[in-house]
Coordinates of C-alpha atoms and ligand atoms in Angstrom, one line a residue:
X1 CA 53.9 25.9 93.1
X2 CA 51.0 27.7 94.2
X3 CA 50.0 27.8 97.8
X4 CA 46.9 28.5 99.4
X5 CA 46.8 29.9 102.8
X6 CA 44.0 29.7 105.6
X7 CA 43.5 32.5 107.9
X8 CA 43.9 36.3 108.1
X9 CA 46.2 37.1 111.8
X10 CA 49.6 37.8 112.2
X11 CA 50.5 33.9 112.1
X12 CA 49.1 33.6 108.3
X13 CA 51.0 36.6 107.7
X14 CA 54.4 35.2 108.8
X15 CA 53.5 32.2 106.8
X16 CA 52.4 34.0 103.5
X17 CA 55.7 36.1 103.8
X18 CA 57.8 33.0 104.1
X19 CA 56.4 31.4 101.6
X20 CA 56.5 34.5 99.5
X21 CA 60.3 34.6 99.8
X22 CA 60.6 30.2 99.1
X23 CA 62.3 29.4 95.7
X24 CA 59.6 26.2 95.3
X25 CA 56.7 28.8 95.7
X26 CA 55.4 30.7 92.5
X27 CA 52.1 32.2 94.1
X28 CA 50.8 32.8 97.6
X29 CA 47.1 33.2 97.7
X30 CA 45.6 33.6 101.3
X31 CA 41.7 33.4 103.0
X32 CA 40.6 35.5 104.1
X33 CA 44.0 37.5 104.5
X34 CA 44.2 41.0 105.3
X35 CA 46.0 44.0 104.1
X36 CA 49.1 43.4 105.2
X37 CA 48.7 40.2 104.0
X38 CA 48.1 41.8 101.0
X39 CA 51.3 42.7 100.4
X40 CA 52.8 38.8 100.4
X41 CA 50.0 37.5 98.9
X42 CA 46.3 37.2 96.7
X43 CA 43.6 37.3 99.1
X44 CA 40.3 36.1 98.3
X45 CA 37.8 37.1 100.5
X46 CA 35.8 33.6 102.0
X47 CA 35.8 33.3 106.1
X48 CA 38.6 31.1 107.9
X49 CA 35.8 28.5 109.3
X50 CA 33.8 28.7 106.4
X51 CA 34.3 24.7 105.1
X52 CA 32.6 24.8 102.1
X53 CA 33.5 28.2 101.1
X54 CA 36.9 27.0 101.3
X55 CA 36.5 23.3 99.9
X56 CA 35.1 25.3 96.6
X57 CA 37.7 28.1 96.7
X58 CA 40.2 25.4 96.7
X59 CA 38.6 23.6 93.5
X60 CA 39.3 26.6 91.5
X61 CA 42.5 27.6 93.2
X62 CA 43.8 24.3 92.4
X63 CA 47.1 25.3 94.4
X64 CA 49.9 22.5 94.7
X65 CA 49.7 23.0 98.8
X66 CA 47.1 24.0 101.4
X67 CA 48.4 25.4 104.8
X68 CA 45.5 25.9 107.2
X69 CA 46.8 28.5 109.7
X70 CA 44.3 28.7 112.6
X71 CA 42.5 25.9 114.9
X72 CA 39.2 26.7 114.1
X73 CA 38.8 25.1 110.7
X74 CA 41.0 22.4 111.4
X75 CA 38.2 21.6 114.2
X76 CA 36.1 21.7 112.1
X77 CA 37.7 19.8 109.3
X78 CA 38.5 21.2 106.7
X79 CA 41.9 19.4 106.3
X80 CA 39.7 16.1 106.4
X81 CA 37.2 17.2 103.4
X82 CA 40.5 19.0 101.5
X83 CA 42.3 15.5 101.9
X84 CA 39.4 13.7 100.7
X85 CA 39.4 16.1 97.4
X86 CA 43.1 15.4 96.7
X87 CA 44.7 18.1 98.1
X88 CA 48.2 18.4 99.4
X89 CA 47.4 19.9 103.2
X90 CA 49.2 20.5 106.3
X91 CA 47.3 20.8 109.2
X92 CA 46.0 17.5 110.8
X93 CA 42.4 16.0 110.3
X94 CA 39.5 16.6 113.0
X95 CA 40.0 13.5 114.8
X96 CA 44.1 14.7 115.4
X97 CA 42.7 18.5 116.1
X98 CA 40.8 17.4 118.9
X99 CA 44.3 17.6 121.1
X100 CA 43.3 21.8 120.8
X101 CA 39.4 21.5 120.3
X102 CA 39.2 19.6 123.6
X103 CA 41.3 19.6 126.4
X104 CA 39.3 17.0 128.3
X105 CA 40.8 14.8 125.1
X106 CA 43.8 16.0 125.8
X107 CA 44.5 15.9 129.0
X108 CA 43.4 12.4 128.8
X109 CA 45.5 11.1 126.1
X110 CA 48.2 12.7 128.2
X111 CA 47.5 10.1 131.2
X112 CA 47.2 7.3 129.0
X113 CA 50.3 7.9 127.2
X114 CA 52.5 8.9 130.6
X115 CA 53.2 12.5 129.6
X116 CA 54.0 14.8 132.3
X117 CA 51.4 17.1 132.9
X118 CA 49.8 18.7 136.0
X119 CA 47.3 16.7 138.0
X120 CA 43.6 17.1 136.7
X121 CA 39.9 16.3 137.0
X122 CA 37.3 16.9 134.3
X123 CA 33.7 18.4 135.4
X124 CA 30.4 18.9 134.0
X125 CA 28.6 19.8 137.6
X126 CA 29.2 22.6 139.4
X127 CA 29.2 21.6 142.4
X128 CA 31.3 18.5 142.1
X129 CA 33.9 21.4 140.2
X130 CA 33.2 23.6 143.8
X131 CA 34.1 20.4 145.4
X132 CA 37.3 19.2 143.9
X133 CA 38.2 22.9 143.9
X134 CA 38.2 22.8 148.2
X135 CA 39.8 19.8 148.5
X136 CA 42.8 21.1 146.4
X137 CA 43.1 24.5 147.2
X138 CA 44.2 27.6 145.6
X139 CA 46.6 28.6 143.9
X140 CA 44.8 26.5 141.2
X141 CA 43.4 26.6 137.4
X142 CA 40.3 26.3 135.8
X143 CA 40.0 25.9 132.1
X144 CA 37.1 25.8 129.4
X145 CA 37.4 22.4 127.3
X146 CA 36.2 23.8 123.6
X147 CA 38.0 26.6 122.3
X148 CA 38.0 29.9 123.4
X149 CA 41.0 31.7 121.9
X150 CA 43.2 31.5 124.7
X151 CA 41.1 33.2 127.1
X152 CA 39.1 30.4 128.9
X153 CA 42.0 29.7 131.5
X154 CA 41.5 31.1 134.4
X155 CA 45.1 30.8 137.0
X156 CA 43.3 31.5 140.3
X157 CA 45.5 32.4 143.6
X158 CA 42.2 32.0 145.7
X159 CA 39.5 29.0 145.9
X160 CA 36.3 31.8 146.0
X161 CA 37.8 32.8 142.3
X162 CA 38.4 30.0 140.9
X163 CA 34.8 28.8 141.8
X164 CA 33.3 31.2 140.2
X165 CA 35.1 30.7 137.5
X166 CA 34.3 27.4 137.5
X167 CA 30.4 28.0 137.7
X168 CA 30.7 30.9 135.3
X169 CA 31.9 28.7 132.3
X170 CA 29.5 25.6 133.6
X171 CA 26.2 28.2 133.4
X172 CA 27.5 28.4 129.7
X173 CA 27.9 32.3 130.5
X174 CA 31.4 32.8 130.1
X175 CA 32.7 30.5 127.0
X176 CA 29.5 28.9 125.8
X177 CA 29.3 25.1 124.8
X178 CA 33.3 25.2 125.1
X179 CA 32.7 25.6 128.5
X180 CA 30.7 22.8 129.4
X181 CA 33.5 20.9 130.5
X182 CA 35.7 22.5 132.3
X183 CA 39.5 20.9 133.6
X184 CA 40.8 21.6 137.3
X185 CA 44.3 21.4 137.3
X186 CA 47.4 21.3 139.8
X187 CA 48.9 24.8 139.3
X188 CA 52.6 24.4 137.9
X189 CA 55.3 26.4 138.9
X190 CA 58.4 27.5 136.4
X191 CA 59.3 29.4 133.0
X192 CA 57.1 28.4 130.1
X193 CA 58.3 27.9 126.5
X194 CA 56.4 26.9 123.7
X195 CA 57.9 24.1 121.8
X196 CA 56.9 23.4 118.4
X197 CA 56.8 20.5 116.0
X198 CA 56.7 19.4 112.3
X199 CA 54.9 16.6 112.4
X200 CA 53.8 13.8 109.4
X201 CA 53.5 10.6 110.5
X202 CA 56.0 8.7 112.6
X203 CA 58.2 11.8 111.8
X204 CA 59.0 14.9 114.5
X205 CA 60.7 17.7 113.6
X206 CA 61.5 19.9 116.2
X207 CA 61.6 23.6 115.5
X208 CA 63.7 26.2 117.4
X209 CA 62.8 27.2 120.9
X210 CA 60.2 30.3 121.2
X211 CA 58.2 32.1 124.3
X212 CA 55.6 33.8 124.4
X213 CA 54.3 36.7 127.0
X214 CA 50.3 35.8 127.4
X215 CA 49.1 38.1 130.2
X216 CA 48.3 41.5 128.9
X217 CA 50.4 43.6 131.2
X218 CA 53.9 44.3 131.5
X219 CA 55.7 41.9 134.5
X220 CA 53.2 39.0 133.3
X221 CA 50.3 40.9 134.7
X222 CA 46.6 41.1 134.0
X223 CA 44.3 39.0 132.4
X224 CA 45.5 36.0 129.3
X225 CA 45.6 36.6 126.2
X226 CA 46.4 34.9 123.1
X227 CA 50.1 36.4 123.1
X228 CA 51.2 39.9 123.6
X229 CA 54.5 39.0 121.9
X230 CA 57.4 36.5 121.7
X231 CA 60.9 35.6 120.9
X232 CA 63.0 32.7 119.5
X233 CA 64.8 31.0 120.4
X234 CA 64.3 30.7 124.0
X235 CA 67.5 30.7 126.2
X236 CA 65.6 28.4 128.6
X237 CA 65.6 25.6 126.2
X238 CA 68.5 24.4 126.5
X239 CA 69.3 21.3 123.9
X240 CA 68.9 19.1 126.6
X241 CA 65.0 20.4 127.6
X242 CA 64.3 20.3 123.8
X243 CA 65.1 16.6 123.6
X244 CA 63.3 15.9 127.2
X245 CA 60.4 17.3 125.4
X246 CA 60.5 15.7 122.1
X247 CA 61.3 12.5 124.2
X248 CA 58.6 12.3 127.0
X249 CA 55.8 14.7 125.3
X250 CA 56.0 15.0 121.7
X251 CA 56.8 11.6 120.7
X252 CA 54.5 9.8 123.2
X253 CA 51.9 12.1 122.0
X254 CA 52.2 11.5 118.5
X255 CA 52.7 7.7 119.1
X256 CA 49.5 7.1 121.4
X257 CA 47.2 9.1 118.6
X258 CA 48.7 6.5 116.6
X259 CA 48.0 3.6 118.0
X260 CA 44.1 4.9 118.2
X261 CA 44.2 4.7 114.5
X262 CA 44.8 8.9 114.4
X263 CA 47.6 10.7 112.1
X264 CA 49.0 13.8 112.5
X265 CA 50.1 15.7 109.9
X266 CA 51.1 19.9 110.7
X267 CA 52.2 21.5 114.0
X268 CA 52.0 20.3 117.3
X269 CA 52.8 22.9 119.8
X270 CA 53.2 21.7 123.3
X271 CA 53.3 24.8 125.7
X272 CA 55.3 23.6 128.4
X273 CA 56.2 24.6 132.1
X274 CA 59.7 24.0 132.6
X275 CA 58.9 23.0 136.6
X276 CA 61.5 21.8 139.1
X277 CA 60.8 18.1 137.9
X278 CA 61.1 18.4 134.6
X279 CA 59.5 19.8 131.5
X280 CA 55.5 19.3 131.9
X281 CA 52.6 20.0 129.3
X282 CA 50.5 23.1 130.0
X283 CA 48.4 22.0 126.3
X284 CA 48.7 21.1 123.3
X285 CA 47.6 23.3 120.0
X286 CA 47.8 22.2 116.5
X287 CA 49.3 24.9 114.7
X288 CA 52.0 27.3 115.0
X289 CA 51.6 29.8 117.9
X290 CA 50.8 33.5 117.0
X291 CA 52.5 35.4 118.4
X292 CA 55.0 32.8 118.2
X293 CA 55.0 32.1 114.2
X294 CA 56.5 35.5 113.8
X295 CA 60.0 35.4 115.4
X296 CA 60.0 31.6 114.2
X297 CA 59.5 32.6 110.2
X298 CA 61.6 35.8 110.8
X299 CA 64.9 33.2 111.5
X300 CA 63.9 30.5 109.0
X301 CA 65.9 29.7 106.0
X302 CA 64.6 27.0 104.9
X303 CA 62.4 27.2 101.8
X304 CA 58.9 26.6 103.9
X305 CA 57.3 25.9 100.7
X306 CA 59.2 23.0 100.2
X307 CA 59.2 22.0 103.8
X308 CA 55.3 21.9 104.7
X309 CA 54.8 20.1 101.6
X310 CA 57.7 17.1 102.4
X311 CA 55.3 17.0 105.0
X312 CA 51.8 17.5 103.4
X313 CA 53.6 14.6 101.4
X314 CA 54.6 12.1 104.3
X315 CA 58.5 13.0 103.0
X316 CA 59.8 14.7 106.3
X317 CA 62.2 12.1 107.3
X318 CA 65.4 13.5 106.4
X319 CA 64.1 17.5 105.9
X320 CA 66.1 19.4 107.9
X321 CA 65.7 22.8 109.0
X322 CA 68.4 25.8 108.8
X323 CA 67.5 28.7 111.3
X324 CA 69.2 32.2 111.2
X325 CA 71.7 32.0 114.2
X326 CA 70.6 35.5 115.5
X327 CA 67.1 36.1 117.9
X328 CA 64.5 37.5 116.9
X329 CA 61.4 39.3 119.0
X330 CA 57.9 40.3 117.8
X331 CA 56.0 42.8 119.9
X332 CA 52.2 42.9 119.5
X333 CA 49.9 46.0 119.5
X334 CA 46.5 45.5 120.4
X335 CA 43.8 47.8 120.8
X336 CA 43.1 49.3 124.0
X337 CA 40.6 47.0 125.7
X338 CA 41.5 43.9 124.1
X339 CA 41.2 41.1 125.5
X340 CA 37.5 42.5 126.6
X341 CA 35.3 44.7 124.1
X342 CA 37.2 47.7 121.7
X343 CA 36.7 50.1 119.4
X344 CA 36.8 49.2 115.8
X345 CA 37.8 51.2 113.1
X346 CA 40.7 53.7 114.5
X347 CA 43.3 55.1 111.8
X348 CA 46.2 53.3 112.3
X349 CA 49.3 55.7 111.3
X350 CA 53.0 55.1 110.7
X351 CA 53.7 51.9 109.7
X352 CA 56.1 52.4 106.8
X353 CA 58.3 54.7 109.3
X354 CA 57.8 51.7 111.9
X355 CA 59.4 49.2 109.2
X356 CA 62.0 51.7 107.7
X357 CA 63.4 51.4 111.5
X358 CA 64.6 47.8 110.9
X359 CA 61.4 46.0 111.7
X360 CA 58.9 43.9 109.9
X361 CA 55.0 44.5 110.7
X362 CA 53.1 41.3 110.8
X363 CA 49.4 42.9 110.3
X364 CA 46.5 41.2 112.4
X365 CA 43.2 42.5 112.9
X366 CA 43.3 45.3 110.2
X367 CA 41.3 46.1 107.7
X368 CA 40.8 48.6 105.1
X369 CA 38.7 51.7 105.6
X370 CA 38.2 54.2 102.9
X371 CA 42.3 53.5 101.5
X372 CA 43.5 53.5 104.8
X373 CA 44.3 50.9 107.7
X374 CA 41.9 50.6 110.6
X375 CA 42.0 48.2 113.5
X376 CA 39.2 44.9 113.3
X377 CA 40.6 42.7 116.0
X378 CA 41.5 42.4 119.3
X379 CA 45.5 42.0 118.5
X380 CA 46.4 44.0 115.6
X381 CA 50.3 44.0 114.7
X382 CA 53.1 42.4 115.7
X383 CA 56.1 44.4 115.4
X384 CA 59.5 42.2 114.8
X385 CA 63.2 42.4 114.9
X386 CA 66.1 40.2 114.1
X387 CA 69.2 41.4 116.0
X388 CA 72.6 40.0 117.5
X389 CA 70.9 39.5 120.8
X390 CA 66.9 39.6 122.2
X391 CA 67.8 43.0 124.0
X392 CA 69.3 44.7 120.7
X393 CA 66.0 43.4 118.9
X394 CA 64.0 44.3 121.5
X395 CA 65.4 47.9 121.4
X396 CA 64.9 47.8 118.0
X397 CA 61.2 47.1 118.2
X398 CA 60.5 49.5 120.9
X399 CA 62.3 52.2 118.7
X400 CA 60.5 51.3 116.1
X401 CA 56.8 51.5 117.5
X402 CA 58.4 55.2 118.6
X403 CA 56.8 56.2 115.0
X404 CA 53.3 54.3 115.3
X405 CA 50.7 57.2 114.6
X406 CA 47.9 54.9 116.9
X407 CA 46.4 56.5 120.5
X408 CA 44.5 53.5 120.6
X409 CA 47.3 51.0 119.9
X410 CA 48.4 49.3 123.7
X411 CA 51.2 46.9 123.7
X412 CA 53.5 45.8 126.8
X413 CA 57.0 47.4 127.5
X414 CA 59.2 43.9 128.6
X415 CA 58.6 41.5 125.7
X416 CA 61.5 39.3 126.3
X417 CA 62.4 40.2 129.7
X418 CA 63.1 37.1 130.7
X419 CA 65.8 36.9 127.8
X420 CA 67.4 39.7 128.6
X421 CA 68.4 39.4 131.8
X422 CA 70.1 36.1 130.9
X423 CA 71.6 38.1 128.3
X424 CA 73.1 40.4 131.2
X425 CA 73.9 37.6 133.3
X426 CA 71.1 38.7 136.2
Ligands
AMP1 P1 46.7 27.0 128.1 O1 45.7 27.6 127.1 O2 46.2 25.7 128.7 O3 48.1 26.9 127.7 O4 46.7 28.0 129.3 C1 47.1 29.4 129.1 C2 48.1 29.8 130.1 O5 47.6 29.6 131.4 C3 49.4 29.1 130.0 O6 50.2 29.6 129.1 C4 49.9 29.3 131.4 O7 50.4 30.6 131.6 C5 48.6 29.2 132.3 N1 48.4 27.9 132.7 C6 47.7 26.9 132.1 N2 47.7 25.8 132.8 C7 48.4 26.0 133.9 C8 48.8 25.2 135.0 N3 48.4 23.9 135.2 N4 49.6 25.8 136.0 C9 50.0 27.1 135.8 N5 49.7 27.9 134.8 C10 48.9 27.3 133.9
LIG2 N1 50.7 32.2 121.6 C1 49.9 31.1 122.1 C2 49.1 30.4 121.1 O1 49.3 30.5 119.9 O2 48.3 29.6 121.4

């Protein structure tokens, strides 16, 4: 089978490798890719969000399965038109996307369907967000509805911050139209974990356990991100949280989409806070996390090829998935200002030294600059080991990124911290 791949990050690079390495697949070909991707897989050169690029790309394609890897063009519906065509996709339609593309939706579905989540009002005004903001007091978070990459929530420990972040994404000058709605929420207290889902009809499939570090700096410090690394599985998810979550968030979820008339078909990934009361939904995303993809693909044995399309296919039920016992933790480098502005185009050095060390580089935002690799995102590589335990993998990694030839390559020193010292019983 051939498979065509959306996107061009480290997420789509996990996948193409998987899929590379699946009996059931004869061809990977990715969109745009990168050259890392390169590697795993034929990449054609049309933009991730670019629907009709796409929809035409995959009339000549003709490939057996479609996996769209990021939210944007599942937003904008490109698993919809792709459907329509005949394809064999997986990734849900726009109307089932809307759980990432608005978290106004989402938040509401979440109240209508009884799934724990923290307390929440939606705004347009400002000053009926300044207001709200008062009355509930700080610590407290304010979040652009539309899409902004992980970056439009702002987790402020003071009500004169948060207001302005509040007016700052209503003025449209922070996030643009995604942030003319903005959420106030209760602040939650715990560990998070992200807890991911196969999902194709009435049928959840529950993938291992994974976290994710999103502040930039080391000790969960610093601004968000969309994910300076991660691990699976998670030691915090015990089997009992992973069925509390499949029970009250992903299944409820799932079911109330269904009875408005929606279907989901891909990933749902609930990021949840594991608070005194319980597990409680911090969002919902439609796709598989990146940074989080990595680790995950990095322990999966299953032949994904065959998988995603049992599930393109509405054959799920039954699928089951076999996970390399052994943890594995995926360290990314970003370029130094990320998640603000950066320089582009820096010679990035080392990498074949960086993998002969034991680890597999997941390439980002690279690109090619006269034969050699250069930086052209904000996150750039995500460095990953499989070892007998997260602090042997996370040794590994760190060894590892010892031979990175980059000055301008930043990454944080703890991924997996957390982990760790469960591992050494602190
Ligand atoms: P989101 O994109 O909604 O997951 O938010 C990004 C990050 O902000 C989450 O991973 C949390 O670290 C933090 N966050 C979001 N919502 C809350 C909340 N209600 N309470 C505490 N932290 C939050
Ligand atoms: N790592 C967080 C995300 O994928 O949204």
């Amino acid at each position: 089978m051939k498979v065509l791949v959306v996107g061009g990050g480290g997420r789509e690079h996990a996948l193409c490798w998987k899929l590379k390495r699946s009996a059931s697949v004869s061809e990977v070909v990715c969109v745009p890719g990168n050259p890392g991707i390169a590697r795993d897989a034929r990449c054609v050169p049309v933009a991730a969000d670019d629907i009709e690029g796409l929809t035409e790309l995959a009339q000549s394609e003709q490939p057996g399965l479609v996996v769209i890897g990021p939210e944007a063009p599942l937003v904008l519906g490109l698993a919809d038109r792709l459907r329509a065509s005949g394809f064999a996709v997986f990734g849900p339609d726009q109307a089932a996307a809307e759980l990432e593309g608005s978290k106004s939706f989402s938040k509401q579905l979440m109240a209508d369907a009884d799934v724990p989540t923290a307390r929440f009002e939606v705004h347009t005004v400002a000053e009926l967000a300044e207001a709200t903001i008062r009355e509930w007091g700080a610590p407290i978070v304010v979040k652009a509805s539309g899409l902004a990459a992980g970056k439009g929530v702002i987790v402020a420990y003071d009500v004169e911050e948060a207001v302005q972040a509040a007016n700052d994404m209503l003025s449209g000058n922070s996030f643009g139209t995604a942030g003319s709605q903005v959420v106030i929420e209760e602040c939650l207290i715990g560990e998070e974990a992200s807890c991911l889902f196969l999902v194709s009809g009435d049928t959840i499939l529950p993938l291992d356990s994974s976290q994710d570090h999103k502040a930039l700096l080391d000790g969960d410090q610093g601004p968000n991100t969309g994910g300076m690394g991660a691990y699976s599985p998670a030691p915090c998810v015990t089997p009992e949280v992973a069925q509390t979550v499949l029970e009250t968030i992903a299944r409820p979820t799932i079911n109330e989409l269904a009875a408005r008339g929606i279907e989901f078909i891909g990933t749902l990934y609930a990021g949840v806070m594991l608070t005194e009361d319980g597990p409680k939904t911090l969002e919902f995303n439609v796709r598989f996390g990146d940074p989080e993809c990595q680790p995950l693909m990095s322990r999966l044995q299953s032949d994904l090829g065959e998988v995603l399309l049992a599930a393109a296919e509405k054959r799920l039920h039954g699928v089951q998935l076999d996970w390399d016992p052994r943890p594995a933790l995926c360290v990314v480098v970003a370029s130094d200002g990320y998640p603000e502005d950066f320089e582009k185009g820096q010679r990035i050095a080392g990498l074949d030294a960086v993998e002969a060390a034991g680890t597999t580089v997941f390439h980002a935002g690279t690109s090619l600059k006269d034969g050699e690799i250069v930086n052209s995102g904000g996150r750039v590589l995500g460095v990953t080991a499989l070892a007998s335990t997260v602090g042997a993998a996370q040794k590994t990694v760190y060894a590892a990124l010892e031979h990175l030839d980059w000055p301008g390559g930043i990454y944080r020193k703890d991924i997996g911290y957390r982990a760790v010292a469960r591992e050494n019983g602190e």
